Tab-separated table of C-alpha atoms in Angstrom:
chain	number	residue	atom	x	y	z
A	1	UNK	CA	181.676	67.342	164.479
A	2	UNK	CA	178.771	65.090	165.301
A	3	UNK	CA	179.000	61.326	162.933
A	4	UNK	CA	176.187	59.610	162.342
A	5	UNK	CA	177.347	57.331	159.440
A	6	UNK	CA	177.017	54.419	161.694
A	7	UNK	CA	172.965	54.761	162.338
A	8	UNK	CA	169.061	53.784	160.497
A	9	UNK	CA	167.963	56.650	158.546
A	10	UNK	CA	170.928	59.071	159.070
A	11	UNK	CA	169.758	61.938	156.593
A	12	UNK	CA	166.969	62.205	158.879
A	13	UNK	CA	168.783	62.502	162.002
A	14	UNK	CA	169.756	66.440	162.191
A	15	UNK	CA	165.993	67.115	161.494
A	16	UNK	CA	164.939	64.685	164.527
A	17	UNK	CA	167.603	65.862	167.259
A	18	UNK	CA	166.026	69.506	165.918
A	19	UNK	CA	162.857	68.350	167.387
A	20	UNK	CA	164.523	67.282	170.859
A	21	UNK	CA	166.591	70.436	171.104
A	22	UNK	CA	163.039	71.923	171.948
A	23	UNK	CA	162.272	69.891	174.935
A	24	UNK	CA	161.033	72.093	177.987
A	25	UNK	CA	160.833	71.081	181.998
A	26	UNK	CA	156.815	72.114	181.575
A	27	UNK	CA	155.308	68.954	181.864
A	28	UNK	CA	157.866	67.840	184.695
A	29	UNK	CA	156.224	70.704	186.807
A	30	UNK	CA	152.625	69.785	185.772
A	31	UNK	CA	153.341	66.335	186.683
A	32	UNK	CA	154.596	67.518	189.885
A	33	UNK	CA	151.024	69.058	190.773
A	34	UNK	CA	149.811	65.815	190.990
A	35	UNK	CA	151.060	65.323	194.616
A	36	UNK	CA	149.713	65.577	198.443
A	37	UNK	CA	152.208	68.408	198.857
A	38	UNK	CA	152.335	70.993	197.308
A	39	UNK	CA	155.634	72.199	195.447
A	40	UNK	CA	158.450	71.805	195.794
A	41	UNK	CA	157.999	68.773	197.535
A	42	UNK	CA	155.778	65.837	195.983
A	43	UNK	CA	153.615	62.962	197.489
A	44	UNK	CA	152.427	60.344	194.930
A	45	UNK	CA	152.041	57.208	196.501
A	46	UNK	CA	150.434	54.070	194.522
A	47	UNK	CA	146.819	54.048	193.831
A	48	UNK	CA	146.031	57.219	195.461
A	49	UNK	CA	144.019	59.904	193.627
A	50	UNK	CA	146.952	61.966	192.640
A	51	UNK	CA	148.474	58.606	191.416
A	52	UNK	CA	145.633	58.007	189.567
A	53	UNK	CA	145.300	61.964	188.117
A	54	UNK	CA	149.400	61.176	187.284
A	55	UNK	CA	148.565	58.431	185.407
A	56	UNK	CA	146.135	60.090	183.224
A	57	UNK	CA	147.760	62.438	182.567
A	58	UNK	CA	150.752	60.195	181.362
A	59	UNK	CA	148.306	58.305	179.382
A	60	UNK	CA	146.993	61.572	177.594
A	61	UNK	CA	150.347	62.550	176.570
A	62	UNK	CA	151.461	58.563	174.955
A	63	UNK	CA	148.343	58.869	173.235
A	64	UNK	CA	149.197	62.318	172.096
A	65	UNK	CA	152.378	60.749	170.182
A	66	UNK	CA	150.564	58.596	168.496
A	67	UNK	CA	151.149	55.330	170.601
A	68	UNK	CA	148.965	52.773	171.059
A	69	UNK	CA	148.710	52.182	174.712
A	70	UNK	CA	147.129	49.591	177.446
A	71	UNK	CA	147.466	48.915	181.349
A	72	UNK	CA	148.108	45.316	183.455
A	73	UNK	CA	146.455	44.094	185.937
A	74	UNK	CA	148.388	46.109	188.306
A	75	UNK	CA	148.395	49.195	186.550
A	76	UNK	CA	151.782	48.970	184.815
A	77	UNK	CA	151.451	50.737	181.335
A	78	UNK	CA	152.779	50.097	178.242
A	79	UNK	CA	153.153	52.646	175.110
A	80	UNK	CA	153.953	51.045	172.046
A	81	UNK	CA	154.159	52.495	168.520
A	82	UNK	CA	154.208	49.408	165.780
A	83	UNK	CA	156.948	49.636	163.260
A	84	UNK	CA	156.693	48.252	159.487
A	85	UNK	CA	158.457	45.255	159.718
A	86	UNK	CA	156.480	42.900	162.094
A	87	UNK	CA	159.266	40.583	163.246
A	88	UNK	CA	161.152	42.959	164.438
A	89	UNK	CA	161.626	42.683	168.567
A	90	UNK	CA	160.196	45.631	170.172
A	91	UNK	CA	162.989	48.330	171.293
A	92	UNK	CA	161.896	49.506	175.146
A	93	UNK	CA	162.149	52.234	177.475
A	94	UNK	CA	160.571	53.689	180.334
A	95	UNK	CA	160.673	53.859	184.013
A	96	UNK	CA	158.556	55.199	187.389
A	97	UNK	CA	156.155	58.209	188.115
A	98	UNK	CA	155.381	57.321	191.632
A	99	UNK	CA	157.005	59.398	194.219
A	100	UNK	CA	158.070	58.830	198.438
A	101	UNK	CA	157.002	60.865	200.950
A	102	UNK	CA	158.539	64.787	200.319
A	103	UNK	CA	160.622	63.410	197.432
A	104	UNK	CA	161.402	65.615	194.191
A	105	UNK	CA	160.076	65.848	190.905
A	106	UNK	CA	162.574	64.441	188.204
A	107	UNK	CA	163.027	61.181	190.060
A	108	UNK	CA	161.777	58.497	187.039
A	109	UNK	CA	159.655	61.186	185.805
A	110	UNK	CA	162.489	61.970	183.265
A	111	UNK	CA	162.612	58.626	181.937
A	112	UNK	CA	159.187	58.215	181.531
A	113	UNK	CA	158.297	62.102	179.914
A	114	UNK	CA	161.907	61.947	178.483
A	115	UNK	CA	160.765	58.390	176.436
A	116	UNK	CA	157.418	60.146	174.886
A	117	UNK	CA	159.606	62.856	173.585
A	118	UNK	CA	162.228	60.096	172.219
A	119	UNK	CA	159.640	58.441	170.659
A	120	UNK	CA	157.442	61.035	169.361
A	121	UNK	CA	160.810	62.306	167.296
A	122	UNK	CA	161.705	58.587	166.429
A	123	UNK	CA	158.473	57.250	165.233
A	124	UNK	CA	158.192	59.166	161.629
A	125	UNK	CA	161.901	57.197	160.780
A	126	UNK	CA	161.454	53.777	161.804
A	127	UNK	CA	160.910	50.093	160.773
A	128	UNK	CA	161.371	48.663	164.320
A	129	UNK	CA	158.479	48.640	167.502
A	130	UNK	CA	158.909	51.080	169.971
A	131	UNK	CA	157.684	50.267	173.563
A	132	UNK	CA	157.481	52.498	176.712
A	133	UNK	CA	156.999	50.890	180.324
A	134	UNK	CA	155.281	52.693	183.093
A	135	UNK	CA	155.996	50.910	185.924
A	136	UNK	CA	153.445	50.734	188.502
A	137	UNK	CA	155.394	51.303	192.339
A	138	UNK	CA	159.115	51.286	191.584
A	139	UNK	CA	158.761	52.972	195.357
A	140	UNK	CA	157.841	50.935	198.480
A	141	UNK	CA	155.997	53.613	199.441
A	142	UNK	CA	152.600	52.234	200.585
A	143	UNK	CA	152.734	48.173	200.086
A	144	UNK	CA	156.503	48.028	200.943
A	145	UNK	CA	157.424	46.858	197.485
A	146	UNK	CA	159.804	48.056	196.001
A	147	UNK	CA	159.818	47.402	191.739
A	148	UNK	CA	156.292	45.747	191.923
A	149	UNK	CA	155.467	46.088	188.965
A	150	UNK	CA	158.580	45.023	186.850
A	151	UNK	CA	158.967	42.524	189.423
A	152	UNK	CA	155.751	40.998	187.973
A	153	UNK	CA	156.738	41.271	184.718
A	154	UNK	CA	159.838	39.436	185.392
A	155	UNK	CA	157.622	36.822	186.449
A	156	UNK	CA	158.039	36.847	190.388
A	157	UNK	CA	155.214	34.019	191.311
A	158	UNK	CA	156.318	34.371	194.877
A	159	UNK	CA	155.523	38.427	194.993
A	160	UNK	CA	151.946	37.563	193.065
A	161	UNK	CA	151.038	35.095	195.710
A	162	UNK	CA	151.645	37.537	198.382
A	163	UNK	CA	150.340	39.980	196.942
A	164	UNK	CA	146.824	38.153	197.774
A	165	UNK	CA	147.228	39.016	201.733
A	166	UNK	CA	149.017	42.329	201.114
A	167	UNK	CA	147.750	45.615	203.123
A	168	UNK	CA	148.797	48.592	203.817
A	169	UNK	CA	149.155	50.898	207.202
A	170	UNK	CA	145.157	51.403	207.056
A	171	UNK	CA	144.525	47.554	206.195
A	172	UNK	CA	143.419	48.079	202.991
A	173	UNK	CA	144.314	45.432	201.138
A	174	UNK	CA	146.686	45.504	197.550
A	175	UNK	CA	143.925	44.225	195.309
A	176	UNK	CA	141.204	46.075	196.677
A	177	UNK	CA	142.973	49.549	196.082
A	178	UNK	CA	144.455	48.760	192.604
A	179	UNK	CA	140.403	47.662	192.439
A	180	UNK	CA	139.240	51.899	193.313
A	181	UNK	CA	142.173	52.745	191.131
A	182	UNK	CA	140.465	51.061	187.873
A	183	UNK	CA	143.086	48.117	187.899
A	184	UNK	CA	143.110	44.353	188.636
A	185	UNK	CA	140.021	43.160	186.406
A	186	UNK	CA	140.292	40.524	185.662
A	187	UNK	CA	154.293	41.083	177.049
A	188	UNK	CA	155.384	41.456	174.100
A	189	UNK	CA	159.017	40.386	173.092
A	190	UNK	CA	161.064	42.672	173.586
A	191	UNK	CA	165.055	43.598	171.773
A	192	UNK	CA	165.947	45.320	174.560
A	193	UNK	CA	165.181	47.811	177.179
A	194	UNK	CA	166.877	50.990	178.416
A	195	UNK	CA	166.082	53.058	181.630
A	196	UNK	CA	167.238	56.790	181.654
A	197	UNK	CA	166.837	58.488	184.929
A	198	UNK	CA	168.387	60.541	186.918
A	199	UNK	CA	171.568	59.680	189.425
A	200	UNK	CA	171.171	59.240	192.838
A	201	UNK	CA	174.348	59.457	194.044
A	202	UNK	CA	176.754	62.139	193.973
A	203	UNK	CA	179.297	60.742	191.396
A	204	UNK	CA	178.116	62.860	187.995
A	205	UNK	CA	177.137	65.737	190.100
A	206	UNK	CA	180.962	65.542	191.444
A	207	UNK	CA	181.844	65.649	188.130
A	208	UNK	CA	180.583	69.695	188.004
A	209	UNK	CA	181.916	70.693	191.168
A	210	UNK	CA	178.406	69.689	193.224
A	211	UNK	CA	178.376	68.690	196.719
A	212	UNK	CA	175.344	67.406	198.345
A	213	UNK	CA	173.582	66.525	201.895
A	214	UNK	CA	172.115	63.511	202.520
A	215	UNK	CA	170.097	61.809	199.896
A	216	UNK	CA	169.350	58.459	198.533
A	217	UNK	CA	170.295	55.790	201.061
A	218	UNK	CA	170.575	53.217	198.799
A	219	UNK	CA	173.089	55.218	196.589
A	220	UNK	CA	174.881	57.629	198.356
A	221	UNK	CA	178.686	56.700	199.389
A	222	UNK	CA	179.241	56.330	202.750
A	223	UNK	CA	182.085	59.294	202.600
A	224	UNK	CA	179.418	61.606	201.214
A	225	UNK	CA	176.926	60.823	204.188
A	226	UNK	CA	175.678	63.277	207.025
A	227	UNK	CA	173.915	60.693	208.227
A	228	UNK	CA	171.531	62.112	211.296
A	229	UNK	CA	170.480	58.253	212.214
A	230	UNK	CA	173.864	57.358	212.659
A	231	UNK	CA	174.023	60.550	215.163
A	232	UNK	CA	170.585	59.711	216.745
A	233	UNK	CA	172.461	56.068	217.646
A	234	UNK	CA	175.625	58.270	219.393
A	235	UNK	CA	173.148	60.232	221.471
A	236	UNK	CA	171.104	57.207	222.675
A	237	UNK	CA	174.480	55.674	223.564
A	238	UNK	CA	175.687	59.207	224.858
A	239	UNK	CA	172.481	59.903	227.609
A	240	UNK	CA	170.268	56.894	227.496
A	241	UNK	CA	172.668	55.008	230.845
A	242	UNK	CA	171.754	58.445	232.534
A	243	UNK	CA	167.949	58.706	231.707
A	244	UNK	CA	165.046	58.349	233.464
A	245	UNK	CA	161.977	55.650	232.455
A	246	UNK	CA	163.616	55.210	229.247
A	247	UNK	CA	164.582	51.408	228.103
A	248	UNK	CA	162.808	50.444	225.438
A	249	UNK	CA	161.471	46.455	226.150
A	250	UNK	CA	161.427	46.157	221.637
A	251	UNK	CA	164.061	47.288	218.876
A	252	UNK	CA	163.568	46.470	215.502
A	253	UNK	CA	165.948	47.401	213.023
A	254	UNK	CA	166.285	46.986	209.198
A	255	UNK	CA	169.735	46.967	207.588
A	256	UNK	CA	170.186	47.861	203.943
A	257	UNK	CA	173.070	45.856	202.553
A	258	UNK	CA	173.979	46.476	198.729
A	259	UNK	CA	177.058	44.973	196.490
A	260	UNK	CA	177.020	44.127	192.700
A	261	UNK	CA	179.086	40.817	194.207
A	262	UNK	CA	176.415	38.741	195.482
A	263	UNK	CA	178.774	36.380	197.046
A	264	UNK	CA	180.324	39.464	199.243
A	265	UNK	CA	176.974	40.894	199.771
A	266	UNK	CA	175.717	37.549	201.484
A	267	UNK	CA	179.294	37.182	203.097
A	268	UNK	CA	178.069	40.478	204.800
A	269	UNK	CA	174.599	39.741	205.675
A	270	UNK	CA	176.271	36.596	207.354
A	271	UNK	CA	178.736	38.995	209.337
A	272	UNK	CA	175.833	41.220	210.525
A	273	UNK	CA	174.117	37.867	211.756
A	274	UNK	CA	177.016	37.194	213.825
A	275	UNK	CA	177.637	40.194	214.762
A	276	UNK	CA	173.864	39.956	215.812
A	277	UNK	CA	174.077	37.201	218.153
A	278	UNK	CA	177.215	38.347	219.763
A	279	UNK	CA	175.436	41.933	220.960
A	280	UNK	CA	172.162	40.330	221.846
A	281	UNK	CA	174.963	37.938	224.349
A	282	UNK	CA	177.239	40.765	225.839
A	283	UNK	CA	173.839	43.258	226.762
A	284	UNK	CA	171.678	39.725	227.557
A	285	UNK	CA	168.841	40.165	225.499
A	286	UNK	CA	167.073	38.000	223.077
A	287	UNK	CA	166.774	37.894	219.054
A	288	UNK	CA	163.252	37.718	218.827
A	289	UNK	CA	163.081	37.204	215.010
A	290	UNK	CA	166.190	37.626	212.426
A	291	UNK	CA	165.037	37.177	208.815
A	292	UNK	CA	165.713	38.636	205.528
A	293	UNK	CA	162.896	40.493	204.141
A	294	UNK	CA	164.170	40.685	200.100
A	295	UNK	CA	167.459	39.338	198.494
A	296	UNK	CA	167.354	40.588	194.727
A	297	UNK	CA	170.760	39.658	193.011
A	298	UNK	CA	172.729	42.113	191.153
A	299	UNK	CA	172.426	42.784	187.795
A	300	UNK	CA	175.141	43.762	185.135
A	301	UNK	CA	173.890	45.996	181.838
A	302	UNK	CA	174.281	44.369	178.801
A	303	UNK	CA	177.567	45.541	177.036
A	304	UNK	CA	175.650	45.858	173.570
A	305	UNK	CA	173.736	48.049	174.915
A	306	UNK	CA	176.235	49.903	177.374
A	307	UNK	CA	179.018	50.126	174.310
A	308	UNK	CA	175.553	51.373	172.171
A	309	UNK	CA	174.846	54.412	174.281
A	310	UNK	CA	178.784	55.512	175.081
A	311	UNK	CA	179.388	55.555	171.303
A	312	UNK	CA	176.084	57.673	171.089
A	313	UNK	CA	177.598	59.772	173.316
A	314	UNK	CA	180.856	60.046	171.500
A	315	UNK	CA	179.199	60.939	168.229
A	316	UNK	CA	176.940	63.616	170.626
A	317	UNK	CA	180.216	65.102	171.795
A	318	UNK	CA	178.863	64.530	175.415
A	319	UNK	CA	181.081	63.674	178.217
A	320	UNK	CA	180.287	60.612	179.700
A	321	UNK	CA	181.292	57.645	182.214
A	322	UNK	CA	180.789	53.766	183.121
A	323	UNK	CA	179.081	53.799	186.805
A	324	UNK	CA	177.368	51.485	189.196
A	325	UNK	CA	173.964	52.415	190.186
A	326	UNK	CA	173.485	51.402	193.811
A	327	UNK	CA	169.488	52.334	193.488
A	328	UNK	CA	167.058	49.987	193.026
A	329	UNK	CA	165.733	50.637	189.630
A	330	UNK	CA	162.801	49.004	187.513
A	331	UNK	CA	165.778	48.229	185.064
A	332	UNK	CA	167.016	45.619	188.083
A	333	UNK	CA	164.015	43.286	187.256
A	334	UNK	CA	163.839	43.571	183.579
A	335	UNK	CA	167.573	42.148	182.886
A	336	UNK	CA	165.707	38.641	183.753
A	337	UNK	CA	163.268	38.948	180.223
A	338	UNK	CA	165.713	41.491	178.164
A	339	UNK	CA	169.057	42.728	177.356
A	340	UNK	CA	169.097	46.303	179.213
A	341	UNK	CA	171.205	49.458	180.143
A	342	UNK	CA	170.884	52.276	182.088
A	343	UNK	CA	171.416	55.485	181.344
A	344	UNK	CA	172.399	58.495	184.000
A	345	UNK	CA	171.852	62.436	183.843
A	346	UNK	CA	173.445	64.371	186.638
A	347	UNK	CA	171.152	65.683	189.260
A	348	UNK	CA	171.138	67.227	192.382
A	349	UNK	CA	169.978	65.901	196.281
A	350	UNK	CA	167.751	63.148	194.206
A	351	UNK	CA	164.592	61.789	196.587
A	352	UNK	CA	164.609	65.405	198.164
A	353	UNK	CA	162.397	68.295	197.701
A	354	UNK	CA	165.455	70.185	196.301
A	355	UNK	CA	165.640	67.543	193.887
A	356	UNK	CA	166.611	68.923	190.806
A	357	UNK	CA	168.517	68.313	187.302
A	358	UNK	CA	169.220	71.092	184.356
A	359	UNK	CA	166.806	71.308	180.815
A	360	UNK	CA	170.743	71.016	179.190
A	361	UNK	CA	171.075	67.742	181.390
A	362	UNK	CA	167.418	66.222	180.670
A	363	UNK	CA	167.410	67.127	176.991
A	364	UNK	CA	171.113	65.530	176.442
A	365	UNK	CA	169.898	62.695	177.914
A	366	UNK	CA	166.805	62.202	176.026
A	367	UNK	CA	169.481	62.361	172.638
A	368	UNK	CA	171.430	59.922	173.767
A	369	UNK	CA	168.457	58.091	174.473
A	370	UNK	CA	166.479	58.444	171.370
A	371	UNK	CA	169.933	57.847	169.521
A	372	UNK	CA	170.558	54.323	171.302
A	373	UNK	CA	167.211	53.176	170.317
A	374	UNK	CA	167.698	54.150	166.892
A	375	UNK	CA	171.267	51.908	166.703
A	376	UNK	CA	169.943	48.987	168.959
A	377	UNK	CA	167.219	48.627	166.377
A	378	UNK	CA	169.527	47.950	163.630
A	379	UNK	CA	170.825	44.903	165.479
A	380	UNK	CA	167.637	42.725	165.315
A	381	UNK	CA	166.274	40.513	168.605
A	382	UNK	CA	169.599	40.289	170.850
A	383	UNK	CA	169.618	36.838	172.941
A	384	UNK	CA	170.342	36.950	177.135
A	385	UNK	CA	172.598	33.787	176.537
């Protein structure tokens, strides 16, 4: 039996998760039309004119619930419905619509279509200010940034400076294309801020039996991996001795290392320096450069908010689990100006065309979602100390 003694406005609660039992996957596949593939694959990198179409649309469909809504300089966007008491702290959600190269079409696209529906059924109850985030390149896809946007909200002066000299692979420079995509001419307080979006590794999807191939790099455990770089590496070793006008004069290599304990994270970033210096000796060639291009520290969820959406859960009857999440998510950078949390759905072969997670899963999550909202608000601004 589902409780909801515990939340704002609970006689009104049956009729509102009435209106989120009829959420439908049709604007996940009209979003996904906005891409430089076509289906099932999508292509949406930042600032390009399927970006820019993707945004719109977005945009059409805030305003559609009723939000108020404006852009940054960079294009991030921000939803925001006003409550009736004014000193309340806005209560945030929201997360990425850009897309990498023949990705799929639920990656942050669920937390960013799942939020409008959250708020559209929240909105009639509630006292509190409801904010949604559309962060602008969560993917390094053209400007090799990853979480640019959030990033600059969080206030990164180094990444703003940079930005200034920042092209991409046809020169064109950051400001000059956020310039043709309407942007750079030239935040509120917020209670807290939750993320749903789908997993990217293969823990939930475990959880029902699923077995996947390859994946996200970033997230996927190194049992689950058939990784075909790692087999590219025993072939050169395998035939390159043997082969003819073949030795490459130039390697460069980039090496992902990811731990939520910084300290062993840098212990291994010192090992693979070694480790570095020792090869380049024993095959008597030279380190021509050895630097480390971003070191983000990990960032633990606020248990408020983590205890908030498992007892959600609980009263939803829903199954549910504490995890890491080894992706990079927008949610990374906005722990340094709010409490946050984020919240999982299971999904299948995430950053793949195959990509793919079930209405059941999405509109579950959106619940839990909407629900957590509607009990953080009842606790007020909550301080980082």
């Amino acid at each position: 039996m589902e409780d909801f003694s515990g939340y704002p406005f609970k006689n009104h609660l049956p009729c509102l998760l009435q209106a989120l039992h009829s959420l439908s996957t049709h604007k996940i596949d009209e979003l996904a039309t906005f891409s430089d593939t076509p289906a099932p694959s999508v292509i949406r990198a930042l600032y390009t004119e399927n970006d820019v179409l993707a945004r719109r649309y977005i945009k059409n469909w805030m305003e559609l619930a009723g939000l108020s809504v404006r852009e940054d300089v960079v294009g991030n966007m921000f939803g925001r419905w006003d409550g009736s008491e004014p000193d309340l702290g806005a209560v945030a959600t929201g997360s990425h619509i850009d897309a990498i190269p023949y990705g799929g079409k639920y990656d942050g696209v669920v937390g960013v279509l799942g939020a409008i529906e959250a708020m559209n059924a929240l909105k009639r109850f509630i006292l509190y200010h409801l904010k949604l985030f559309l962060f602008t390149s969560e993917e390094p896809t053209r400007f090799g940034i990853s979480c640019l946007g959030s990033r600059l909200l969080a206030g990164y002066e180094e990444l703003a400076e940079a930005l200034k000299t920042t092209v991409d692979a046809q020169n064109i420079s950051f400001f000059d294309a956020a310039k043709s995509a309407g942007y750079a001419k030239g935040h509120d307080d917020l209670s807290t801020f939750i993320e749903l979006h789908i997993e990217q590794g293969p823990i939930l999807e475990a959880e029902v039996d699923y077995e996947g191939n390859g994946g996200h790099a970033g997230a996927v455990l190194m049992p689950e991996r058939n990784d075909a770089g790692l087999a590219a590496a025993e072939l050169a070793l395998a035939v390159l001795p043997g082969a003819i006008n073949s030795i490459p004069s130039k390697s460069d290599v980039e090496i992902d290392t990811r731990d939520i304990d910084e300290k062993r994270r840098n212990d291994v970033v010192e090992k693979i320096f070694h480790s570095t210096l020792e090869i380049a000796i024993n095959r008597g060639v030279q380190i021509s450069d050895f630097k480390i291009i971003s070191q983000d520290p990990p960032a633990p969820c606020y248990k408020l908010v983590t205890e908030a959406m498992q007892s959600v859960a609980e009263d939803l009857n829903l199954k549910r689990k504490l995890m890491i999440s080894r992706a990079y998510h927008d949610f990374l950078f906005m722990a340094v100006v709010s409490p946050m949390g984020m919240l999982f759905i299971p999904c299948q072969k995430s950053h793949k065309p195959e990509e793919y997670a079930s209405i059941e899963d999405i509109a579950n999550g959106v619940k839990v979602l909407a629900l957590t909202l509607a009990k953080l608000s009842s606790f007020g601004y909550i301080s980082l100390a």
